[in-house]
mmCIF file of C-alpha atoms and ligand atoms in Angstrom:
data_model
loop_
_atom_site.group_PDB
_atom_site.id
_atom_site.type_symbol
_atom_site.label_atom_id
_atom_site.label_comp_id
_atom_site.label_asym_id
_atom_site.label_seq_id
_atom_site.Cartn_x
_atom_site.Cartn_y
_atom_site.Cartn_z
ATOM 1 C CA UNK A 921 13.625 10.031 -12.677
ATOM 2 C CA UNK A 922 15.669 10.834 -15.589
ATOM 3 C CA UNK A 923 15.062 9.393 -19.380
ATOM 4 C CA UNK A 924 17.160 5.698 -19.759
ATOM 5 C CA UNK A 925 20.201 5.957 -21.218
ATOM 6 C CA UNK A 926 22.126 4.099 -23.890
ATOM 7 C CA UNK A 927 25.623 3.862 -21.936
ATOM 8 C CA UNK A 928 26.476 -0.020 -20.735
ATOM 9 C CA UNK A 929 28.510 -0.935 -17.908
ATOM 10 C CA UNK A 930 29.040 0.965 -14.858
ATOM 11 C CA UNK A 931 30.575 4.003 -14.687
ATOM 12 C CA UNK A 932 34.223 3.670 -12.945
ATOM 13 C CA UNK A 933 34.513 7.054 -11.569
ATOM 14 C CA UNK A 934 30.836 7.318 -9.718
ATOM 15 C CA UNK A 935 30.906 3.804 -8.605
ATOM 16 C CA UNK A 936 34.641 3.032 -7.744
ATOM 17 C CA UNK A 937 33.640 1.235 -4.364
ATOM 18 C CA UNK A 938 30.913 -0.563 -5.387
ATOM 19 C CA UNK A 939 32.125 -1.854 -8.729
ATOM 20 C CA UNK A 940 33.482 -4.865 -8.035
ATOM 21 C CA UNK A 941 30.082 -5.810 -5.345
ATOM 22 C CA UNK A 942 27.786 -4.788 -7.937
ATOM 23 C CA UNK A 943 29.144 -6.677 -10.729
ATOM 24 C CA UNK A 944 29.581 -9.710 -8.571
ATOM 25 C CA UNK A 945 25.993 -9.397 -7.506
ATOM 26 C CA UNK A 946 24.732 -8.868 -11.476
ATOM 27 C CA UNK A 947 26.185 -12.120 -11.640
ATOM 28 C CA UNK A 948 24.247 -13.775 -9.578
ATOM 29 C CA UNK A 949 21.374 -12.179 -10.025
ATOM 30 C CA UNK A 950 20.214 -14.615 -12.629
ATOM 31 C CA UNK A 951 20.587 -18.118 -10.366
ATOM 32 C CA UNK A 952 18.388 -16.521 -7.656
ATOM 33 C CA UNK A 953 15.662 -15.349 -10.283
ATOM 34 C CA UNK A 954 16.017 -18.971 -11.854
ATOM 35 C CA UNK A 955 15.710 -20.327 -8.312
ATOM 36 C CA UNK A 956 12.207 -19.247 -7.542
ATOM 37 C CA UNK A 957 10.972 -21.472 -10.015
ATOM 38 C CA UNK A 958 12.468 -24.531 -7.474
ATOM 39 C CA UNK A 959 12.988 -23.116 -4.047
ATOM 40 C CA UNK A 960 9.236 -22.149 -2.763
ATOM 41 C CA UNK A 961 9.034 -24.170 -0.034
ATOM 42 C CA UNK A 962 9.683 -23.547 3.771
ATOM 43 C CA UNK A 963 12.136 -24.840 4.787
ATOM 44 C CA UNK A 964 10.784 -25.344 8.343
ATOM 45 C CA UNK A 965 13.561 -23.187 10.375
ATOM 46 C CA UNK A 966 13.511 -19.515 11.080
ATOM 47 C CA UNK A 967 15.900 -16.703 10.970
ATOM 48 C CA UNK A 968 17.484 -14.745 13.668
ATOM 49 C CA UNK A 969 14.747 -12.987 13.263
ATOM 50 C CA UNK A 970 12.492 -15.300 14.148
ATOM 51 C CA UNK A 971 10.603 -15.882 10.157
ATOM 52 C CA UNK A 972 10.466 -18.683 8.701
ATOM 53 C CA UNK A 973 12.792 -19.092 5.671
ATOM 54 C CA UNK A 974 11.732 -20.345 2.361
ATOM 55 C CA UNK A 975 14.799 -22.654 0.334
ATOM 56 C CA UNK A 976 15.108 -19.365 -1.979
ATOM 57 C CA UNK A 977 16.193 -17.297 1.082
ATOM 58 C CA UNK A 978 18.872 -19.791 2.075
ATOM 59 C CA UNK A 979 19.848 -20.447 -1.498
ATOM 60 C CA UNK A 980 20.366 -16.618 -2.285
ATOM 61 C CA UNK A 981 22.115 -16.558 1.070
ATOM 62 C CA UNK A 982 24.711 -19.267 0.357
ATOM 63 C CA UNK A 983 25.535 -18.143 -2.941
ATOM 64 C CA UNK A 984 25.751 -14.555 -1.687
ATOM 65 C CA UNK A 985 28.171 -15.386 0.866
ATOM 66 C CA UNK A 986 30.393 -17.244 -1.386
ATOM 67 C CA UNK A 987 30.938 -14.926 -4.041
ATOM 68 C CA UNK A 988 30.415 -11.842 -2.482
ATOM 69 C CA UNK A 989 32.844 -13.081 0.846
ATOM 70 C CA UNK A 990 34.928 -14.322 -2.002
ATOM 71 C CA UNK A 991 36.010 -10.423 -2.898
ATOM 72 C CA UNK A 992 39.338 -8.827 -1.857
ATOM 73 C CA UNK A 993 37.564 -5.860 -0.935
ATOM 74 C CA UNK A 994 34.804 -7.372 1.509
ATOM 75 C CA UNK A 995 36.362 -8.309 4.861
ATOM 76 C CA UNK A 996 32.764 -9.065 6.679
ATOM 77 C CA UNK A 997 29.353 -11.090 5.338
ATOM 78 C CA UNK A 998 26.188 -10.307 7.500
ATOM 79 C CA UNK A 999 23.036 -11.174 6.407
ATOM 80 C CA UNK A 1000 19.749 -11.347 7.767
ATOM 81 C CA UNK A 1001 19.484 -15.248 7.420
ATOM 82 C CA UNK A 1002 22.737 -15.488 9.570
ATOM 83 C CA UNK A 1003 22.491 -14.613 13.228
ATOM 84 C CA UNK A 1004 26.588 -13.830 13.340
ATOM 85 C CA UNK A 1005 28.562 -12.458 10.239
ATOM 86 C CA UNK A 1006 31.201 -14.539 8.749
ATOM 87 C CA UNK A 1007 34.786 -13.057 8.453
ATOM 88 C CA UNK A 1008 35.916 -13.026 5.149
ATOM 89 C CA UNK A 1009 39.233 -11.038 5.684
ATOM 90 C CA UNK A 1010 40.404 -7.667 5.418
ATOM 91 C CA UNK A 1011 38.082 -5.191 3.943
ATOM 92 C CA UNK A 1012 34.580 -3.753 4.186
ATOM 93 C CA UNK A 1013 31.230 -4.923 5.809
ATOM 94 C CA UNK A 1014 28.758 -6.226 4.031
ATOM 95 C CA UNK A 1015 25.016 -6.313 5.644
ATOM 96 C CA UNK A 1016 22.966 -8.721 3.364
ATOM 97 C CA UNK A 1017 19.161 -9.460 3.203
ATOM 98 C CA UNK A 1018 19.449 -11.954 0.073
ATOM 99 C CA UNK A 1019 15.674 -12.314 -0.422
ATOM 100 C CA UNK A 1020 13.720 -9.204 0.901
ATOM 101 C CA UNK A 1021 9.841 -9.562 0.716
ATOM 102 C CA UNK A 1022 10.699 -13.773 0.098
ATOM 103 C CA UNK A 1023 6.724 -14.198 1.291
ATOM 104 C CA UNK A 1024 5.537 -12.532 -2.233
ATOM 105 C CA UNK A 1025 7.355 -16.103 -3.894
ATOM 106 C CA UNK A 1026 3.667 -17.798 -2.722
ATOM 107 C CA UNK A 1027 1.437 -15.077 -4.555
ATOM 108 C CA UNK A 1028 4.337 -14.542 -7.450
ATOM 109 C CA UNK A 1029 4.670 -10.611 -6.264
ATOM 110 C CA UNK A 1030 7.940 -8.896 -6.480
ATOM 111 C CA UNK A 1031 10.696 -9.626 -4.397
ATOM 112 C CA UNK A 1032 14.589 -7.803 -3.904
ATOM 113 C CA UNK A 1033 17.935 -8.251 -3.029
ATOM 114 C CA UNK A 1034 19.463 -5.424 -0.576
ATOM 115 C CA UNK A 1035 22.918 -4.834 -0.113
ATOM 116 C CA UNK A 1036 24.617 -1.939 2.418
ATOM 117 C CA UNK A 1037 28.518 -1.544 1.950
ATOM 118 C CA UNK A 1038 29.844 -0.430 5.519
ATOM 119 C CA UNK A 1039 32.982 1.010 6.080
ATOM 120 C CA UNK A 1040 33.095 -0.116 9.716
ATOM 121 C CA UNK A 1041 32.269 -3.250 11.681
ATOM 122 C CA UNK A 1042 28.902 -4.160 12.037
ATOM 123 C CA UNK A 1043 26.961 -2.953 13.712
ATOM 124 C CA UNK A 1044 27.134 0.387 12.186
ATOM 125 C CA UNK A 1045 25.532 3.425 11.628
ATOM 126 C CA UNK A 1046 24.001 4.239 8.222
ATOM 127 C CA UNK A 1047 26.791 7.306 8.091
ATOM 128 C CA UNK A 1048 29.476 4.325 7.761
ATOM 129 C CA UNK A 1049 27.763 3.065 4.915
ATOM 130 C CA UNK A 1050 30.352 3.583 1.339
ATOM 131 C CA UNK A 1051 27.191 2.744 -0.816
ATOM 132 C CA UNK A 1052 23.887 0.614 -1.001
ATOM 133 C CA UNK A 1053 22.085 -1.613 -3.318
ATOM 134 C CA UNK A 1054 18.722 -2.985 -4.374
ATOM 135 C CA UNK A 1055 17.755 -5.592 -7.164
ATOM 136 C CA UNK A 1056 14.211 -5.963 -7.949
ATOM 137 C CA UNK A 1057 13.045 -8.628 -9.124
ATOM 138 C CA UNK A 1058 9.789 -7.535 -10.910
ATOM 139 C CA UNK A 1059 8.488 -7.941 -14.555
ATOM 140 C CA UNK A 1060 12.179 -6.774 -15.701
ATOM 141 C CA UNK A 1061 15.259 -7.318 -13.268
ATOM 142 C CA UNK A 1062 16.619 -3.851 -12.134
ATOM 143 C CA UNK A 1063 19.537 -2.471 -9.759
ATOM 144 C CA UNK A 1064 19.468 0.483 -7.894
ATOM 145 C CA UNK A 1065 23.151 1.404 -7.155
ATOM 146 C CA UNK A 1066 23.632 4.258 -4.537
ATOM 147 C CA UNK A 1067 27.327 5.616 -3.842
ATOM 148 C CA UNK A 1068 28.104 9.718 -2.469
ATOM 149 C CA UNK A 1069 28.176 10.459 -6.304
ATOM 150 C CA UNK A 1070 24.649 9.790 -6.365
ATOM 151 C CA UNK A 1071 21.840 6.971 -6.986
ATOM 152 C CA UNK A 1072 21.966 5.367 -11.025
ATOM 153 C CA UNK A 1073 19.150 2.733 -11.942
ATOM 154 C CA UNK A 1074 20.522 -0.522 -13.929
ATOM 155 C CA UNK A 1075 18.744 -3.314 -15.750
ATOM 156 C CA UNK A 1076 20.287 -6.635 -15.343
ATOM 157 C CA UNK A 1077 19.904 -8.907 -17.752
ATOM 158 C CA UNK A 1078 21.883 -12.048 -18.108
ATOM 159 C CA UNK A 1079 24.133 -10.883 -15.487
ATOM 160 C CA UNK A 1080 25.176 -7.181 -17.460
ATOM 161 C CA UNK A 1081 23.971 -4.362 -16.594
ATOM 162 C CA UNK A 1082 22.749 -1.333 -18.689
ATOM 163 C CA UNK A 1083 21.649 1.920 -17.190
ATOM 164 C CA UNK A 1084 18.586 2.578 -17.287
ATOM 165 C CA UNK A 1085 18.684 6.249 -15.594
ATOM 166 C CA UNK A 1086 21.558 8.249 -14.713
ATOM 167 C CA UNK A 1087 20.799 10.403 -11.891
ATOM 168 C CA UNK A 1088 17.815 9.112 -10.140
ATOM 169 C CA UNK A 1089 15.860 11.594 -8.173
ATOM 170 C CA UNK A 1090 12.980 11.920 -6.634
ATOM 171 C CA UNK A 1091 10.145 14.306 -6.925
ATOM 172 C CA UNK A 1092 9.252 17.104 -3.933
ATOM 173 C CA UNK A 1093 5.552 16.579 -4.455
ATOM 174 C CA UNK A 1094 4.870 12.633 -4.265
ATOM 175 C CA UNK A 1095 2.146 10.131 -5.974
ATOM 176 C CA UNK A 1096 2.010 7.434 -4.234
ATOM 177 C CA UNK A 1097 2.217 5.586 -0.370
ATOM 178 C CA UNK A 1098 2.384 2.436 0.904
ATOM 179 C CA UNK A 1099 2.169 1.744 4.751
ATOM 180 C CA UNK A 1100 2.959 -0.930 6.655
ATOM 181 C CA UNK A 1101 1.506 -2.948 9.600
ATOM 182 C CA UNK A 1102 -2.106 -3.102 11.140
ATOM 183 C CA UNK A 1103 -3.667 -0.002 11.254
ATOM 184 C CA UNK A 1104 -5.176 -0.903 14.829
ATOM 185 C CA UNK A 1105 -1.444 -0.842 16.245
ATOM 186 C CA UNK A 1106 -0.255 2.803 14.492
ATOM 187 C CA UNK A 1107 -0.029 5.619 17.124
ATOM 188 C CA UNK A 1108 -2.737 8.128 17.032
ATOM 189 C CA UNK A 1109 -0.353 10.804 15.433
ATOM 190 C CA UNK A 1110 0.791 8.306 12.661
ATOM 191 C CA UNK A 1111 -2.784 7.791 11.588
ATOM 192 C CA UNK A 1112 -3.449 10.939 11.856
ATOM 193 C CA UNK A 1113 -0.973 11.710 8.808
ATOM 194 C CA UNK A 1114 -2.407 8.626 7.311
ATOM 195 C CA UNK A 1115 -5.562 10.017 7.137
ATOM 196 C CA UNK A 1116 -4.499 13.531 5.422
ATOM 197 C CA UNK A 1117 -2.033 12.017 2.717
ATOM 198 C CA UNK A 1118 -4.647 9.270 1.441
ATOM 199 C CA UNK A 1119 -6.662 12.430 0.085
ATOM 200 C CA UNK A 1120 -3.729 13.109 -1.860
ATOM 201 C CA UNK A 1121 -2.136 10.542 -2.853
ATOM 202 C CA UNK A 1122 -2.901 7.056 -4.210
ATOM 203 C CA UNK A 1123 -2.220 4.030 -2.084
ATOM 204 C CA UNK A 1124 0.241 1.052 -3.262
ATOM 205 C CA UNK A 1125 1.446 -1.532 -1.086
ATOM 206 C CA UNK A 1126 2.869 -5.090 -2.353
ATOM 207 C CA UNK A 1127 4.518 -6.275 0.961
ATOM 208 C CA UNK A 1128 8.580 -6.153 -0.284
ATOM 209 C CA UNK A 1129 10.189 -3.413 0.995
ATOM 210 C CA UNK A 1130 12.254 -3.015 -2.400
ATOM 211 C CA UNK A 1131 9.087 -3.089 -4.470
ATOM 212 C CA UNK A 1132 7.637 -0.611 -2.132
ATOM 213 C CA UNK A 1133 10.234 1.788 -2.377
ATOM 214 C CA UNK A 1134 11.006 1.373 -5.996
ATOM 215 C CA UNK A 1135 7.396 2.690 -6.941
ATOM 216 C CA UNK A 1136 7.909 5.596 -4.387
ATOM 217 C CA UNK A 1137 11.367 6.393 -5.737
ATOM 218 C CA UNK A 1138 9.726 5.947 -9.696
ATOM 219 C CA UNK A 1139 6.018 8.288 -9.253
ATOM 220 C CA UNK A 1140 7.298 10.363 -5.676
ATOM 221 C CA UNK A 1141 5.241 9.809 -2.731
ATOM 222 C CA UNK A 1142 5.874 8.277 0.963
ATOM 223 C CA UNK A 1143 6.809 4.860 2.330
ATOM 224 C CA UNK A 1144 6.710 3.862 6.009
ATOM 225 C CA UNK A 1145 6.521 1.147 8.399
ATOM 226 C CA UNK A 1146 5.616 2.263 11.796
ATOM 227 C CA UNK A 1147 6.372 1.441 15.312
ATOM 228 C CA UNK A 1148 3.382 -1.063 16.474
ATOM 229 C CA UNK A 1149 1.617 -1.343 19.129
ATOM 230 C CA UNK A 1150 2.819 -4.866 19.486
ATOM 231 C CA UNK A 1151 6.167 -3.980 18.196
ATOM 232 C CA UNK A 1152 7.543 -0.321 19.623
ATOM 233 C CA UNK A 1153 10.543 -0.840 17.741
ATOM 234 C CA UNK A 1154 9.116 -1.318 14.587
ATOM 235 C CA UNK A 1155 9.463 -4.608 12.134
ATOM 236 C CA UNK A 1156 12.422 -3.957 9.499
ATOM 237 C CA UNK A 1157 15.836 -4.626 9.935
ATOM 238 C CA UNK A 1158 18.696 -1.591 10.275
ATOM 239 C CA UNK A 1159 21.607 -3.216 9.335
ATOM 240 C CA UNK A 1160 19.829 -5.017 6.288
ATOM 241 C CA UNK A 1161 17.060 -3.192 4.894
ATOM 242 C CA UNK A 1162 16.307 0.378 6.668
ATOM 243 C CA UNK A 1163 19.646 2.264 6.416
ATOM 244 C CA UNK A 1164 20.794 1.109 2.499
ATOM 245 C CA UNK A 1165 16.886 2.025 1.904
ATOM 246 C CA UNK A 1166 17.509 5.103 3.993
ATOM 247 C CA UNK A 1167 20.925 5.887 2.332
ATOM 248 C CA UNK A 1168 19.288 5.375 -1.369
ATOM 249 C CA UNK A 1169 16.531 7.570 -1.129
ATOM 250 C CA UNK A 1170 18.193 11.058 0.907
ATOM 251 C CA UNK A 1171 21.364 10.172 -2.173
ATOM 252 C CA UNK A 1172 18.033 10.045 -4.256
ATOM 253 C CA UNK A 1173 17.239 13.802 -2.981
ATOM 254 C CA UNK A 1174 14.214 12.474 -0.638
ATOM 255 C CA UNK A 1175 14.381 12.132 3.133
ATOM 256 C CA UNK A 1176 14.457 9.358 5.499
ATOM 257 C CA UNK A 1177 12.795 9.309 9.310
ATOM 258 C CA UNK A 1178 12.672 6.422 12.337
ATOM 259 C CA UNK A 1179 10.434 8.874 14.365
ATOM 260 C CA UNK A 1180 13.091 10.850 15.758
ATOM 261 C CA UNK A 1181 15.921 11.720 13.028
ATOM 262 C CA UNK A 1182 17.472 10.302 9.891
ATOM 263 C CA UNK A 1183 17.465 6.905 9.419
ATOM 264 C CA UNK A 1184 20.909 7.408 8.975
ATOM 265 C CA UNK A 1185 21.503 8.401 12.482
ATOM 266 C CA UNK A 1186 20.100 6.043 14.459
ATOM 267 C CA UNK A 1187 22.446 4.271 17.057
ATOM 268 C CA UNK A 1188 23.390 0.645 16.095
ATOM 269 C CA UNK A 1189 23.640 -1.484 19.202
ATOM 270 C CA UNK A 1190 22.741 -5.155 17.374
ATOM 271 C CA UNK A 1191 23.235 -6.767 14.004
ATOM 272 C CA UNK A 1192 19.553 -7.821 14.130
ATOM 273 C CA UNK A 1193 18.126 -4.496 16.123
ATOM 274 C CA UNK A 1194 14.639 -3.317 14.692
ATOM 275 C CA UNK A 1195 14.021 0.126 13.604
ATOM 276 C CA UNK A 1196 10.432 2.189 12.267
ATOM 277 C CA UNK A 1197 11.160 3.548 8.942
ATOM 278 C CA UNK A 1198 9.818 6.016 6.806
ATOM 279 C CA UNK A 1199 11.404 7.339 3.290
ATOM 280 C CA UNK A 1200 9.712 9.550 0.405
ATOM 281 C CA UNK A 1201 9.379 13.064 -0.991
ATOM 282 C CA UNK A 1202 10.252 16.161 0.666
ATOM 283 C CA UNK A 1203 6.479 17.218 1.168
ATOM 284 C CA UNK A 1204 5.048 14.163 2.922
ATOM 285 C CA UNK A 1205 8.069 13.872 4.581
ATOM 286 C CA UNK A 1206 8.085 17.201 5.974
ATOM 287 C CA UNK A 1207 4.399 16.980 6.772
ATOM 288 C CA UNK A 1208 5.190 13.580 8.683
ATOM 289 C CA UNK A 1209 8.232 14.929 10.712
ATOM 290 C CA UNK A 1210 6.066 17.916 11.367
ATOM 291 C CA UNK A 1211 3.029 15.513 12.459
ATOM 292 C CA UNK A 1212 4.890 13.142 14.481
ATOM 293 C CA UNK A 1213 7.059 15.385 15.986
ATOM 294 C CA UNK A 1214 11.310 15.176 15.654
ATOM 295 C CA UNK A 1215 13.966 16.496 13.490
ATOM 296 C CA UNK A 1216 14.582 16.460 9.683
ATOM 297 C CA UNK A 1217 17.914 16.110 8.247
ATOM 298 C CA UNK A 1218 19.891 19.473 7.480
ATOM 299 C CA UNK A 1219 19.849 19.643 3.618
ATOM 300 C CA UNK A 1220 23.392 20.647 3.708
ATOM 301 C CA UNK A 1221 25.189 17.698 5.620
ATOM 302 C CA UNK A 1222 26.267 14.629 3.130
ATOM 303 C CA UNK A 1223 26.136 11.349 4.321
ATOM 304 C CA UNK A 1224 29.698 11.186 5.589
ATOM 305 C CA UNK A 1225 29.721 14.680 7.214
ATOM 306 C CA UNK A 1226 27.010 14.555 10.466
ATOM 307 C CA UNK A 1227 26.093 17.540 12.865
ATOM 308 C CA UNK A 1228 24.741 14.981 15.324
ATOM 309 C CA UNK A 1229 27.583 13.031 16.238
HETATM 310 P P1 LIG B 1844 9.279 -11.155 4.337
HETATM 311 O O1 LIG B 1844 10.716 -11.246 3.855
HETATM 312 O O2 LIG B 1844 8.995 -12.047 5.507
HETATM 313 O O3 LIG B 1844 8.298 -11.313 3.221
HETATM 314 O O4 LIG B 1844 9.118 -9.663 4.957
HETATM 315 C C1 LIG B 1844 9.309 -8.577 4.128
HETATM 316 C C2 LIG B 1844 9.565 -7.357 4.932
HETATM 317 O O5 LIG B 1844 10.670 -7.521 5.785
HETATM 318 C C3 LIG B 1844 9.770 -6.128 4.034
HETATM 319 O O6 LIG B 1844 10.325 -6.434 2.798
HETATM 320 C C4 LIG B 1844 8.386 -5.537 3.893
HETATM 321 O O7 LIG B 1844 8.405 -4.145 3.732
HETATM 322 C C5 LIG B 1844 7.699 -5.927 5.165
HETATM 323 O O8 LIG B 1844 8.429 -7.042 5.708
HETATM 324 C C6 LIG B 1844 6.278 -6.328 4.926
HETATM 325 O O9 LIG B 1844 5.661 -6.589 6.143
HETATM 326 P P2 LIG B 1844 4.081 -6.923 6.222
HETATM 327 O O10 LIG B 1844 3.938 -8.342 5.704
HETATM 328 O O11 LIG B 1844 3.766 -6.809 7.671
HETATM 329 O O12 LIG B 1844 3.340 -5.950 5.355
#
């Protein structure tokens, strides 16, 4: 990454699209950090995805939905709480996980907010998406706002938000990597790659995506969550987590996999369909496409402009 910069507010020619989503979702920001304080609890039902849902998830979910539906610009809410989205008028999609990583709320780990800004009804491919955004909720509350322009890191504070590095990009060579699931269930090849990159590079795993990714997009290095043994098509979310991750880190200069392409390619066919994911550093990346076998992205094609469809 860069060095932080001095300049507040966002920046109205890189970030057109998302300004008035990202400043809405600054504003909230605050409530749902103040909420984890009251809302630990299960709240004894589960999601569409079939996990249980703490009060946080459903209070970050309601507020979400009201302010962010609340926009002229957003004409659909989806989140991964809801099982349908909710029509909120003319404008563009919105796939929401309010609380990624909620589980860390028991052991007080970090925990994120992920936003993907479709231009097309959902469900859509990660080429529709306009922009993407995480917060993280660690130590200090930051936003990482990705648009075709490229990928800026914020700190939110109080509901403003003050960039902390223009330009965010990630390093070819890579530090760290953090893999998920049982290592009993990962396909022979995928340990296999396991096996050479821990005698590079140092392992760090907290168990929220956005946490996960932030420390691989901050030192370099190599996140993934397999398919499963028990689960062939993997454990996160498209809609919600894997394509704005996906879209983040290749606008971030890295790549992104799901074991065949880009992330970014991968056919939607459900609001709540399942996808592997991996995202890091050219090197491991290459080595991992290479090692599992399938295609990495041409270099040249942006994020609107495909070869493969
Ligand atoms: P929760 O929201 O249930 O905590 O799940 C978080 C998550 O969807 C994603 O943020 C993590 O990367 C992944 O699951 C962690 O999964 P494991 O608990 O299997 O490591």
């Amino acid at each position: 990454m860069g060095n932080p910069g001095s300049r507040s507010d966002l920046d109205a020619d890189e970030t057109s699209i998302v300004t008035p989503i990202i400043e809405t979702l600054a504003d909230a920001v605050p409530k749902i950090r103040t909420a984890f304080e009251t809302h630990r609890a299960y709240e004894g039902e589960e999601n569409p995805s079939g996990e249980e849902m703490l009060a946080a998830d459903v209070y970050a979910d309601e507020l979400l939905e009201s302010r962010l539906g609340d926009l002229d610009c957003v004409g659909t809410y989806a989140s991964e709480e809801r099982a349908d989205p909710v029509d909120t008028g003319e404008g563009l999609s919105l796939a929401v996980d309010p609380l990624d990583g909620s589980s860390n709320l028991t052991s007080n780990n970090g925990v994120g907010t992920i936003v993907g800004i479709y231009d097309a009804e959902l469900p859509a491919t990660g080429r529709d998406l306009l922009g993407a955004i995480y917060v993280l909720y660690g130590p200090t509350t930051t936003a990482m706002v990705a648009t075709e322009a490229g990928v800026t890191e914020y700190l939110v504070s109080d509901g403003d938000l003050d960039v902390l590095t223009e330009e965010v990009e990630i390093n070819d060579e890579g530090a760290v990597y953090g893999f998920g699931g049982p290592v009993p269930e990962w396909s022979r090849e995928f340990r296999r790659y396991a096996m050479s990159i821990q005698r590079r590079l140092k392992r760090r795993y907290g168990g929220a995506l956005v946490g996960d990714v932030n420390q691989v997009l901050s030192y370099g290095g190599v996140f993934a969550y397999p398919e499963l043994e028990t689960r062939p098509e993997g454990k996160l979310r498209l809609q919600f987590e894997a394509n704005p991750i996906a879209f983040i880190v290749e606008q971030a200069g890295g790549e992104s996999f799901d074991g065949d392409s880009s992330v970014l390619e991968t056919e939607a066919e459900r609001l709540h369909q399942r996808t592997p994911l991996f995202v890091g550093s050219e090197e491991p990346m290459a080595q991992l496409i290479e090692t599992l076998g399938g295609r990495a992205r041409d270099p040249h094609v942006t994020t609107r402009d495909s070869p493969w469809e």
